[in-house]
Amino acid sequence: MAITRFAPSPTGYLHIGGLRTALYSYLWARKTNGEFKLRIEDTDTQRNNESAMKAILDAFDWVGLNYDSEVEYQSKRLEIYQKYIDQLLEEGKAYNCYMSKDELDALRQKQMDNKQTPRYDGTWRPEEGKVLPSIPEDVEPVIRIKSPDDGIITFIDGVKSIMNFDSSEVDDFVISRSNGMPTYNFVVAIDDALMNMTDIIRGDDHLTNTAKQIVIYESLGFNVPKFYHVPMINNPQGKKLSKRDGAMDVMDYKKLGYLPEALLNFLVRLGWSNGDQEIFTMNEMLELFNPENINKSASSYNEEKLLWLNSHYIKNVTNTRLSKELEFFGCHLKGHDKKEMLLDLCKERAQTLVELDEAIKKIVEVPNEYEKKGAKKFVKEQTPKILKYYLNTLEENVGKLNIASDYEVITKPFIEEFGLKFPQLFQPIRLALTGSTQAPSVYDLMAILGFDEVKCRINKALDVNFNK
Ligand code: GLU
């Protein structure tokens, strides 16, 4: 039974890398009948922002990742953190450091000049027999934890296997700022321990933080959970994913017309695989996902694949669901008597809901103008006559015209009788019905619109001789 969490800092929107680790944590918890928690890491009061917090919750809601119990806010847990800071101070495992910002800057500069990695030099670290400097009056202290001064900090990562950090890489880092606010690495470790996390799945940009957090676990005698550090998502050129490549707010994917199941399916495969399977329903993800199989190398964002998955899901979800999703784009199909036919036709070609919406509007809305190039090519002297005869033929059979094949049965003999080629009839009809020659099958279009509307649109086009 795995207890996992997603722990975003509300300093910006939720991007797809974050959603991917949330999904992995969610799957692992649900698969093992464990718990999945959402914790908002909002102790950095200067960088937090309300709308980012809301965007995170909205994104979770949209993709349908449900979490157990209430959302935890670190800002409401400050007393708990203080208790552990006091305990560490009392036990001599942490100490006040009065080094001023100028002194710290000077130290860092000196180390860099000497080609050393900047690290705190232990000036205020109490040691037996060591005389500490006298406490300056004008400096509010920070609190630092005593990190081991020799040996290695080690843990087994579920993705990267054994990880070793020389203790020289982890200095006595700050656990509480001079304003009394505890720092990220401290509160994460406290919360993960107190919330009984068994498995921490997060981006591999946190690897060095993990070494620091292990120092805290060990100082407080907490059990160290299992860690899985997931490699980054890169752009197709192997560089860091930028906003232009797809590192957008998760909710932008909604605005671009992606279905949440397509996005989740895309994300589960970006960093994890099960043979060469590409399509995963949520149930299959739950059945097959295991963090031990997370890829060891970075993955590459592939927009075409996302579009391909999205068109798959657009074709495969129910029409009721599609019409509900389309409402977000201002497309209301509720009262449309041919709703099913319309969706069946348009969803075949749409890669996104935006494209689906456009395709539907192109049929439902009466055209106000006709594509010039198409009209020039396909509307000839005899076109009005052909169309009038054709409308008469349809009218004679109007009682038999319901579905696309009914129109086909009437149209084929008509074409033969008049010795026409299909485009001579069909392209002017497409133009009259939609304003464009790029529309889908004429039989489908006519079946959806119904004879009266077809007649009306054709007559309207004839009235202006397709010239508007
Ligand atoms: N709050 C951290 C962040 O947003 C994540 C912490 C974690 O997963 O440990 O990067």
Tab-separated table of C-alpha atoms and ligand atoms in Angstrom:
chain	number	residue	atom	x	y	z
A	1	MET	CA	0.000	0.000	0.000
A	2	ALA	CA	1.685	3.194	-1.190
A	3	ILE	CA	1.021	6.594	0.327
A	4	THR	CA	2.050	9.252	-2.158
A	5	ARG	CA	1.557	12.940	-2.646
A	6	PHE	CA	1.828	15.749	-5.085
A	7	ALA	CA	3.323	18.821	-3.496
A	8	PRO	CA	3.318	21.837	-5.807
A	9	SER	CA	4.552	25.280	-4.832
A	10	PRO	CA	1.930	27.797	-5.945
A	11	THR	CA	4.424	30.157	-7.527
A	12	GLY	CA	3.247	29.597	-11.088
A	13	TYR	CA	0.760	27.563	-13.051
A	14	LEU	CA	0.745	23.774	-13.044
A	15	HIS	CA	2.711	22.637	-16.069
A	16	ILE	CA	2.714	19.247	-17.714
A	17	GLY	CA	5.909	18.050	-16.008
A	18	GLY	CA	4.170	18.592	-12.670
A	19	LEU	CA	1.029	16.901	-13.865
A	20	ARG	CA	3.065	13.911	-14.995
A	21	THR	CA	4.581	13.358	-11.547
A	22	ALA	CA	1.132	13.894	-10.025
A	23	LEU	CA	-0.259	11.239	-12.355
A	24	TYR	CA	2.491	8.750	-11.501
A	25	SER	CA	1.960	9.337	-7.776
A	26	TYR	CA	-1.790	9.020	-8.211
A	27	LEU	CA	-1.543	5.778	-10.197
A	28	TRP	CA	0.816	4.171	-7.763
A	29	ALA	CA	-1.348	5.028	-4.757
A	30	ARG	CA	-4.587	3.925	-6.392
A	31	LYS	CA	-3.082	0.770	-7.825
A	32	THR	CA	-1.898	-0.330	-4.419
A	33	ASN	CA	-5.099	0.758	-2.642
A	34	GLY	CA	-3.057	3.351	-0.839
A	35	GLU	CA	-3.593	7.093	-0.531
A	36	PHE	CA	-2.801	10.040	-2.736
A	37	LYS	CA	-2.556	13.439	-1.091
A	38	LEU	CA	-2.316	16.969	-2.365
A	39	ARG	CA	-0.160	19.354	-0.387
A	40	ILE	CA	0.309	22.985	-1.323
A	41	GLU	CA	3.800	24.161	-0.419
A	42	ASP	CA	3.083	27.787	0.293
A	43	THR	CA	5.674	28.781	2.893
A	44	ASP	CA	7.513	31.063	0.493
A	45	THR	CA	5.117	33.939	1.110
A	46	GLN	CA	6.967	36.273	-1.268
A	47	ARG	CA	6.550	34.024	-4.274
A	48	ASN	CA	3.114	32.510	-3.660
A	49	ASN	CA	0.209	33.597	-5.679
A	50	GLU	CA	-3.513	33.026	-5.209
A	51	SER	CA	-4.342	32.469	-8.850
A	52	ALA	CA	-1.604	29.846	-9.165
A	53	MET	CA	-3.153	28.018	-6.229
A	54	LYS	CA	-6.547	28.076	-7.921
A	55	ALA	CA	-5.039	27.028	-11.261
A	56	ILE	CA	-3.544	23.928	-9.612
A	57	LEU	CA	-6.875	22.897	-8.096
A	58	ASP	CA	-8.713	23.618	-11.367
A	59	ALA	CA	-6.220	21.487	-13.285
A	60	PHE	CA	-6.714	18.571	-10.906
A	61	ASP	CA	-10.424	18.930	-11.267
A	62	TRP	CA	-10.244	19.037	-15.057
A	63	VAL	CA	-8.103	15.917	-15.433
A	64	GLY	CA	-10.070	14.098	-12.742
A	65	LEU	CA	-7.204	13.145	-10.441
A	66	ASN	CA	-8.947	12.923	-7.113
A	67	TYR	CA	-6.990	13.133	-3.900
A	68	ASP	CA	-7.713	11.751	-0.469
A	69	SER	CA	-8.789	13.949	2.409
A	70	GLU	CA	-8.477	17.709	2.443
A	71	VAL	CA	-5.743	19.608	0.637
A	72	GLU	CA	-2.945	20.338	3.096
A	73	TYR	CA	-1.498	23.847	3.165
A	74	GLN	CA	1.948	24.179	4.654
A	75	SER	CA	1.204	27.757	5.666
A	76	LYS	CA	-1.260	26.318	8.203
A	77	ARG	CA	1.322	24.002	9.737
A	78	LEU	CA	3.898	26.507	10.935
A	79	GLU	CA	3.517	25.554	14.594
A	80	ILE	CA	4.373	21.958	13.773
A	81	TYR	CA	7.557	22.986	11.978
A	82	GLN	CA	8.519	25.274	14.839
A	83	LYS	CA	8.202	22.396	17.289
A	84	TYR	CA	10.737	20.359	15.325
A	85	ILE	CA	13.082	23.308	14.921
A	86	ASP	CA	13.018	23.826	18.678
A	87	GLN	CA	13.660	20.127	19.198
A	88	LEU	CA	16.707	20.187	16.893
A	89	LEU	CA	18.070	23.306	18.625
A	90	GLU	CA	17.600	21.707	22.005
A	91	GLU	CA	19.319	18.517	20.936
A	92	GLY	CA	22.230	20.528	19.513
A	93	LYS	CA	21.491	19.263	15.994
A	94	ALA	CA	20.771	22.742	14.691
A	95	TYR	CA	22.154	26.142	15.581
A	96	ASN	CA	21.745	29.889	15.128
A	97	CYS	CA	23.930	31.449	12.500
A	98	TYR	CA	24.535	35.194	12.602
A	99	MET	CA	26.473	35.548	9.413
A	100	SER	CA	25.236	38.662	7.636
A	101	LYS	CA	24.281	38.694	3.990
A	102	ASP	CA	27.435	40.699	3.141
A	103	GLU	CA	29.629	38.188	4.935
A	104	LEU	CA	27.920	35.318	3.149
A	105	ASP	CA	28.367	37.020	-0.214
A	106	ALA	CA	32.034	37.632	0.515
A	107	LEU	CA	32.518	34.003	1.540
A	108	ARG	CA	30.833	32.767	-1.623
A	109	GLN	CA	32.936	35.095	-3.782
A	110	LYS	CA	36.160	33.928	-2.124
A	111	GLN	CA	35.254	30.270	-2.656
A	112	MET	CA	34.398	30.908	-6.272
A	113	ASP	CA	37.670	32.778	-6.800
A	114	ASN	CA	39.434	29.695	-5.425
A	115	LYS	CA	37.417	27.465	-7.790
A	116	GLN	CA	35.595	25.857	-4.866
A	117	THR	CA	31.882	25.047	-4.725
A	118	PRO	CA	30.209	27.693	-2.581
A	119	ARG	CA	29.170	26.273	0.770
A	120	TYR	CA	28.658	27.542	4.280
A	121	ASP	CA	31.959	27.343	6.170
A	122	GLY	CA	30.646	26.405	9.627
A	123	THR	CA	31.626	29.682	11.308
A	124	TRP	CA	28.692	29.469	13.743
A	125	ARG	CA	28.600	25.702	14.057
A	126	PRO	CA	29.116	24.833	17.707
A	127	GLU	CA	31.796	22.217	18.338
A	128	GLU	CA	33.337	21.032	21.524
A	129	GLY	CA	36.094	23.350	22.608
A	130	LYS	CA	35.350	25.847	19.814
A	131	VAL	CA	34.867	29.499	20.720
A	132	LEU	CA	32.110	31.069	18.655
A	133	PRO	CA	32.277	34.706	17.499
A	134	SER	CA	30.416	37.208	19.629
A	135	ILE	CA	26.811	37.685	18.602
A	136	PRO	CA	26.295	40.811	16.492
A	137	GLU	CA	23.397	43.038	17.543
A	138	ASP	CA	22.110	43.958	14.134
A	139	VAL	CA	21.791	40.481	12.570
A	140	GLU	CA	18.669	38.321	12.941
A	141	PRO	CA	19.952	34.756	12.892
A	142	VAL	CA	18.960	31.988	10.543
A	143	ILE	CA	18.883	28.427	11.841
A	144	ARG	CA	21.146	25.869	10.216
A	145	ILE	CA	21.105	22.133	10.557
A	146	LYS	CA	24.298	20.244	11.378
A	147	SER	CA	24.988	18.090	8.338
A	148	PRO	CA	27.394	15.170	8.681
A	149	ASP	CA	30.923	16.453	8.145
A	150	ASP	CA	32.216	13.226	6.707
A	151	GLY	CA	31.032	10.032	5.070
A	152	ILE	CA	28.405	9.748	2.383
A	153	ILE	CA	24.686	10.355	2.243
A	154	THR	CA	23.168	7.491	0.374
A	155	PHE	CA	19.757	6.308	-0.788
A	156	ILE	CA	18.361	3.892	-3.304
A	157	ASP	CA	16.373	5.618	-5.975
A	158	GLY	CA	13.680	3.505	-7.649
A	159	VAL	CA	14.571	4.955	-11.042
A	160	LYS	CA	18.265	5.738	-10.821
A	161	SER	CA	19.388	2.960	-8.428
A	162	ILE	CA	21.932	3.809	-5.767
A	163	MET	CA	22.647	7.494	-5.215
A	164	ASN	CA	25.658	8.639	-3.227
A	165	PHE	CA	26.380	12.188	-2.146
A	166	ASP	CA	29.653	12.998	-0.488
A	167	SER	CA	28.833	14.873	2.721
A	168	SER	CA	31.040	17.701	1.467
A	169	GLU	CA	28.292	18.333	-1.109
A	170	VAL	CA	25.734	19.046	1.617
A	171	ASP	CA	26.645	21.949	3.872
A	172	ASP	CA	24.910	23.093	7.066
A	173	PHE	CA	21.941	24.456	5.170
A	174	VAL	CA	19.344	26.879	6.477
A	175	ILE	CA	16.202	25.308	7.907
A	176	SER	CA	14.625	28.495	9.207
A	177	ARG	CA	15.012	31.966	7.713
A	178	SER	CA	15.720	35.117	9.718
A	179	ASN	CA	12.007	36.008	9.485
A	180	GLY	CA	11.180	32.740	11.246
A	181	MET	CA	9.838	30.970	8.146
A	182	PRO	CA	11.086	27.409	7.758
A	183	THR	CA	12.664	26.516	4.418
A	184	TYR	CA	11.471	24.213	1.668
A	185	ASN	CA	13.736	21.235	2.364
A	186	PHE	CA	12.885	21.272	6.031
A	187	VAL	CA	9.106	21.401	5.741
A	188	VAL	CA	8.995	18.839	2.930
A	189	ALA	CA	10.845	16.317	5.036
A	190	ILE	CA	8.711	17.000	8.118
A	191	ASP	CA	5.470	16.732	6.181
A	192	ASP	CA	6.420	13.667	4.195
A	193	ALA	CA	7.370	11.952	7.429
A	194	LEU	CA	4.345	13.072	9.457
A	195	MET	CA	1.969	12.264	6.607
A	196	ASN	CA	3.454	8.768	6.454
A	197	MET	CA	4.555	8.965	2.843
A	198	THR	CA	5.963	5.688	1.643
A	199	ASP	CA	6.885	6.685	-1.906
A	200	ILE	CA	7.982	10.080	-3.186
A	201	ILE	CA	7.784	10.416	-6.945
A	202	ARG	CA	9.113	13.728	-8.274
A	203	GLY	CA	11.313	15.333	-10.907
A	204	ASP	CA	15.027	14.574	-10.896
A	205	ASP	CA	15.713	18.287	-10.449
A	206	HIS	CA	15.079	17.453	-6.768
A	207	LEU	CA	17.926	14.948	-6.430
A	208	THR	CA	20.207	17.204	-4.412
A	209	ASN	CA	17.267	18.286	-2.267
A	210	THR	CA	16.731	14.647	-1.410
A	211	ALA	CA	20.242	14.421	0.030
A	212	LYS	CA	19.425	17.405	2.254
A	213	GLN	CA	16.069	15.993	3.251
A	214	ILE	CA	17.725	12.752	4.291
A	215	VAL	CA	19.886	14.764	6.708
A	216	ILE	CA	16.636	16.025	8.282
A	217	TYR	CA	15.003	12.595	8.400
A	218	GLU	CA	18.052	11.219	10.109
A	219	SER	CA	18.413	14.078	12.569
A	220	LEU	CA	14.835	13.552	13.685
A	221	GLY	CA	14.886	9.764	13.555
A	222	PHE	CA	12.171	9.563	10.879
A	223	ASN	CA	11.841	6.653	8.453
A	224	VAL	CA	13.202	7.543	5.037
A	225	PRO	CA	10.608	6.868	2.296
A	226	LYS	CA	11.365	5.346	-1.082
A	227	PHE	CA	12.279	7.908	-3.739
A	228	TYR	CA	11.673	7.836	-7.484
A	229	HIS	CA	13.250	10.712	-9.379
A	230	VAL	CA	11.692	11.065	-12.787
A	231	PRO	CA	13.885	12.357	-15.640
A	232	MET	CA	12.865	15.606	-17.283
A	233	ILE	CA	10.700	16.115	-20.353
A	234	ASN	CA	12.779	17.744	-23.089
A	235	ASN	CA	11.775	19.332	-26.358
A	236	PRO	CA	12.324	17.362	-29.597
A	237	GLN	CA	15.804	18.927	-29.872
A	238	GLY	CA	16.753	17.492	-26.485
A	239	LYS	CA	16.713	20.913	-24.781
A	240	LYS	CA	14.734	22.101	-21.781
A	241	LEU	CA	11.035	22.307	-22.650
A	242	SER	CA	9.971	25.912	-23.178
A	243	LYS	CA	6.495	27.389	-23.179
A	244	ARG	CA	6.502	27.368	-26.973
A	245	ASP	CA	7.271	23.619	-26.980
A	246	GLY	CA	4.402	22.751	-24.661
A	247	ALA	CA	5.499	23.693	-21.143
A	248	MET	CA	2.221	25.505	-20.704
A	249	ASP	CA	-0.339	25.740	-17.979
A	250	VAL	CA	-2.273	22.468	-17.949
A	251	MET	CA	-5.454	24.515	-18.393
A	252	ASP	CA	-4.098	25.862	-21.696
A	253	TYR	CA	-4.412	22.323	-23.015
A	254	LYS	CA	-8.105	22.526	-22.236
A	255	LYS	CA	-8.359	25.807	-24.153
A	256	LEU	CA	-6.526	24.253	-27.101
A	257	GLY	CA	-9.178	21.538	-27.279
A	258	TYR	CA	-7.470	18.530	-25.717
A	259	LEU	CA	-9.448	15.945	-23.802
A	260	PRO	CA	-8.029	15.212	-20.352
A	261	GLU	CA	-7.781	11.483	-21.093
A	262	ALA	CA	-5.590	12.252	-24.115
A	263	LEU	CA	-3.304	14.432	-22.037
A	264	LEU	CA	-3.006	11.829	-19.270
A	265	ASN	CA	-2.369	9.066	-21.794
A	266	PHE	CA	0.300	11.239	-23.415
A	267	LEU	CA	1.928	11.964	-20.064
A	268	VAL	CA	1.932	8.402	-18.817
A	269	ARG	CA	3.939	7.421	-21.891
A	270	LEU	CA	6.361	10.331	-21.535
A	271	GLY	CA	8.693	8.566	-19.188
A	272	TRP	CA	7.133	5.139	-18.769
A	273	SER	CA	6.186	2.332	-21.126
A	274	ASN	CA	4.600	-1.051	-21.313
A	275	GLY	CA	5.988	-2.759	-24.426
A	276	ASP	CA	4.941	-0.748	-27.442
A	277	GLN	CA	1.428	-0.028	-26.223
A	278	GLU	CA	0.424	3.586	-26.871
A	279	ILE	CA	-3.219	3.805	-25.849
A	280	PHE	CA	-3.974	3.398	-22.172
A	281	THR	CA	-7.366	3.780	-20.573
A	282	MET	CA	-7.264	4.874	-16.956
A	283	ASN	CA	-8.004	1.288	-15.940
A	284	GLU	CA	-5.091	-0.007	-17.979
A	285	MET	CA	-2.779	2.602	-16.498
A	286	LEU	CA	-3.881	1.514	-13.052
A	287	GLU	CA	-3.345	-2.107	-13.896
A	288	LEU	CA	0.043	-1.732	-15.562
A	289	PHE	CA	1.832	1.255	-14.048
A	290	ASN	CA	4.740	0.615	-11.759
A	291	PRO	CA	7.246	3.328	-10.845
A	292	GLU	CA	10.057	0.756	-11.055
A	293	ASN	CA	9.551	0.880	-14.827
A	294	ILE	CA	9.945	4.641	-15.170
A	295	ASN	CA	12.494	5.348	-17.924
A	296	LYS	CA	15.996	6.198	-16.852
A	297	SER	CA	16.562	8.767	-19.565
A	298	ALA	CA	14.803	12.037	-20.355
A	299	SER	CA	11.799	11.876	-22.627
A	300	SER	CA	11.007	14.040	-25.583
A	301	TYR	CA	7.812	16.038	-26.032
A	302	ASN	CA	6.069	15.139	-29.267
A	303	GLU	CA	3.119	17.301	-30.219
A	304	GLU	CA	2.083	15.069	-33.117
A	305	LYS	CA	1.673	12.159	-30.772
A	306	LEU	CA	-0.492	14.239	-28.459
A	307	LEU	CA	-2.672	15.264	-31.411
A	308	TRP	CA	-2.885	11.662	-32.554
A	309	LEU	CA	-3.993	10.539	-29.098
A	310	ASN	CA	-6.465	13.376	-28.894
A	311	SER	CA	-8.090	12.443	-32.189
A	312	HIS	CA	-8.275	8.862	-30.965
A	313	TYR	CA	-10.153	9.923	-27.844
A	314	ILE	CA	-12.372	12.373	-29.749
A	315	LYS	CA	-13.471	9.480	-31.970
A	316	ASN	CA	-13.961	7.122	-29.056
A	317	VAL	CA	-15.708	9.045	-26.302
A	318	THR	CA	-19.521	9.222	-26.450
A	319	ASN	CA	-21.293	11.936	-28.389
A	320	THR	CA	-23.002	13.031	-25.190
A	321	ARG	CA	-19.601	13.669	-23.677
A	322	LEU	CA	-18.403	15.471	-26.810
A	323	SER	CA	-21.371	17.797	-26.907
A	324	LYS	CA	-20.823	18.588	-23.255
A	325	GLU	CA	-17.125	19.347	-23.870
A	326	LEU	CA	-18.041	21.512	-26.861
A	327	GLU	CA	-20.090	23.838	-24.677
A	328	PHE	CA	-16.805	25.221	-23.336
A	329	PHE	CA	-16.151	26.494	-26.876
A	330	GLY	CA	-19.592	28.070	-27.174
A	331	CYS	CA	-20.982	25.240	-29.298
A	332	HIS	CA	-24.405	24.216	-27.963
A	333	LEU	CA	-25.885	21.219	-29.732
A	334	LYS	CA	-28.581	20.285	-27.262
A	335	GLY	CA	-31.579	21.199	-29.432
A	336	HIS	CA	-30.084	20.005	-32.723
A	337	ASP	CA	-32.206	17.152	-34.075
A	338	LYS	CA	-29.298	15.668	-36.065
A	339	LYS	CA	-26.767	16.002	-33.253
A	340	GLU	CA	-25.579	12.390	-33.530
A	341	MET	CA	-25.034	12.517	-37.274
A	342	LEU	CA	-23.282	15.845	-37.012
A	343	LEU	CA	-20.868	14.639	-34.367
A	344	ASP	CA	-20.269	11.291	-36.066
A	345	LEU	CA	-19.330	13.098	-39.240
A	346	CYS	CA	-17.166	15.859	-37.785
A	347	LYS	CA	-15.287	13.852	-35.170
A	348	GLU	CA	-13.719	11.643	-37.820
A	349	ARG	CA	-11.398	14.431	-38.932
A	350	ALA	CA	-10.954	16.558	-35.821
A	351	GLN	CA	-7.677	16.450	-33.942
A	352	THR	CA	-8.870	18.831	-31.247
A	353	LEU	CA	-12.186	20.044	-29.862
A	354	VAL	CA	-11.379	23.418	-31.398
A	355	GLU	CA	-11.245	21.784	-34.828
A	356	LEU	CA	-14.404	19.846	-34.045
A	357	ASP	CA	-16.168	23.053	-33.049
A	358	GLU	CA	-15.040	24.741	-36.276
A	359	ALA	CA	-16.173	21.809	-38.405
A	360	ILE	CA	-19.591	21.837	-36.739
A	361	LYS	CA	-20.009	25.583	-37.087
A	362	LYS	CA	-19.109	25.323	-40.735
A	363	ILE	CA	-22.125	23.082	-41.235
A	364	VAL	CA	-24.585	24.569	-38.787
A	365	GLU	CA	-24.026	28.212	-39.665
A	366	VAL	CA	-25.467	29.524	-42.942
A	367	PRO	CA	-22.544	30.758	-45.069
A	368	ASN	CA	-22.365	34.457	-45.744
A	369	GLU	CA	-19.824	34.199	-48.507
A	370	TYR	CA	-18.568	31.664	-50.995
A	371	GLU	CA	-14.962	30.745	-51.591
A	372	LYS	CA	-13.992	32.742	-54.711
A	373	LYS	CA	-11.561	30.235	-56.149
A	374	GLY	CA	-14.019	27.337	-55.793
A	375	ALA	CA	-16.863	29.343	-57.285
A	376	LYS	CA	-14.744	30.306	-60.288
A	377	LYS	CA	-13.688	26.727	-60.872
A	378	PHE	CA	-16.959	24.893	-60.295
A	379	VAL	CA	-19.865	27.280	-60.875
A	380	LYS	CA	-20.506	27.255	-64.630
A	381	GLU	CA	-23.230	28.560	-66.868
A	382	GLN	CA	-25.325	25.423	-66.532
A	383	THR	CA	-24.853	25.142	-62.729
A	384	PRO	CA	-28.078	26.994	-61.742
A	385	LYS	CA	-30.087	24.785	-64.059
A	386	ILE	CA	-28.509	21.590	-62.701
A	387	LEU	CA	-29.097	22.665	-59.121
A	388	LYS	CA	-32.745	23.547	-59.782
A	389	TYR	CA	-33.430	20.189	-61.399
A	390	TYR	CA	-31.633	18.512	-58.554
A	391	LEU	CA	-33.720	20.313	-55.935
A	392	ASN	CA	-36.855	19.286	-57.793
A	393	THR	CA	-35.728	15.672	-57.808
A	394	LEU	CA	-35.040	15.808	-54.074
A	395	GLU	CA	-38.376	17.447	-53.427
A	396	GLU	CA	-40.226	14.702	-55.301
A	397	ASN	CA	-38.597	12.175	-52.957
A	398	VAL	CA	-38.586	14.250	-49.807
A	399	GLY	CA	-40.491	11.647	-47.771
A	400	LYS	CA	-37.698	9.123	-48.337
A	401	LEU	CA	-34.791	11.388	-47.349
A	402	ASN	CA	-33.458	10.754	-43.910
A	403	ILE	CA	-29.935	9.412	-43.792
A	404	ALA	CA	-26.958	9.982	-46.110
A	405	SER	CA	-27.531	6.805	-48.142
A	406	ASP	CA	-31.123	7.946	-48.945
A	407	TYR	CA	-29.617	10.978	-50.686
A	408	GLU	CA	-27.139	8.741	-52.473
A	409	VAL	CA	-29.908	6.519	-53.855
A	410	ILE	CA	-31.625	9.547	-55.387
A	411	THR	CA	-28.485	11.331	-56.539
A	412	LYS	CA	-26.651	8.601	-58.431
A	413	PRO	CA	-29.372	8.084	-61.084
A	414	PHE	CA	-29.713	11.872	-61.371
A	415	ILE	CA	-26.004	12.206	-62.192
A	416	GLU	CA	-26.257	9.451	-64.761
A	417	GLU	CA	-29.363	10.810	-66.372
A	418	PHE	CA	-27.796	14.241	-66.862
A	419	GLY	CA	-24.432	12.803	-67.863
A	420	LEU	CA	-22.646	14.759	-65.141
A	421	LYS	CA	-19.345	14.240	-63.387
A	422	PHE	CA	-19.644	14.212	-59.577
A	423	PRO	CA	-17.760	17.494	-58.948
A	424	GLN	CA	-20.065	19.338	-61.346
A	425	LEU	CA	-22.907	18.757	-58.922
A	426	PHE	CA	-21.150	18.257	-55.622
A	427	GLN	CA	-18.766	21.185	-55.525
A	428	PRO	CA	-21.473	23.822	-56.141
A	429	ILE	CA	-23.571	22.089	-53.462
A	430	ARG	CA	-20.685	22.132	-51.004
A	431	LEU	CA	-20.157	25.795	-51.747
A	432	ALA	CA	-23.834	26.598	-51.324
A	433	LEU	CA	-24.154	24.669	-48.070
A	434	THR	CA	-20.915	25.659	-46.343
A	435	GLY	CA	-19.262	28.395	-48.406
A	436	SER	CA	-16.295	26.132	-49.105
A	437	THR	CA	-15.320	23.259	-51.397
A	438	GLN	CA	-13.410	21.603	-48.555
A	439	ALA	CA	-16.514	20.356	-46.743
A	440	PRO	CA	-17.184	16.679	-45.938
A	441	SER	CA	-19.378	14.309	-47.921
A	442	VAL	CA	-22.319	16.008	-49.593
A	443	TYR	CA	-24.693	13.175	-48.702
A	444	ASP	CA	-23.819	13.536	-45.029
A	445	LEU	CA	-24.154	17.294	-45.187
A	446	MET	CA	-27.597	17.093	-46.769
A	447	ALA	CA	-28.802	14.446	-44.345
A	448	ILE	CA	-27.731	16.606	-41.418
A	449	LEU	CA	-29.243	19.805	-42.732
A	450	GLY	CA	-32.461	18.260	-44.094
A	451	PHE	CA	-34.146	19.051	-47.374
A	452	ASP	CA	-35.686	22.417	-46.391
A	453	GLU	CA	-32.383	23.865	-45.241
A	454	VAL	CA	-30.544	22.453	-48.268
A	455	LYS	CA	-33.090	24.097	-50.575
A	456	CYS	CA	-32.884	27.357	-48.728
A	457	ARG	CA	-29.066	27.503	-48.832
A	458	ILE	CA	-28.850	26.493	-52.481
A	459	ASN	CA	-31.413	29.123	-53.456
A	460	LYS	CA	-29.577	31.728	-51.421
A	461	ALA	CA	-26.343	30.939	-53.275
A	462	LEU	CA	-28.131	31.012	-56.626
A	463	ASP	CA	-29.687	34.382	-55.825
A	464	VAL	CA	-26.243	35.978	-55.706
A	465	ASN	CA	-24.771	33.601	-58.284
A	466	PHE	CA	-22.255	32.336	-55.670
A	467	ASN	CA	-20.722	35.773	-55.717
A	468	LYS	CA	-20.445	37.211	-52.254
B	1	GLU	N1	7.135	21.989	-3.972
B	1	GLU	C1	8.098	21.397	-4.835
B	1	GLU	C2	7.987	21.936	-6.220
B	1	GLU	O1	6.948	22.434	-6.586
B	1	GLU	C3	7.976	19.923	-4.996
B	1	GLU	C4	8.312	19.220	-3.812
B	1	GLU	C5	8.437	17.753	-3.905
B	1	GLU	O2	7.807	17.093	-4.749
B	1	GLU	O3	9.136	17.291	-3.056
B	1	GLU	O4	8.944	21.816	-6.945
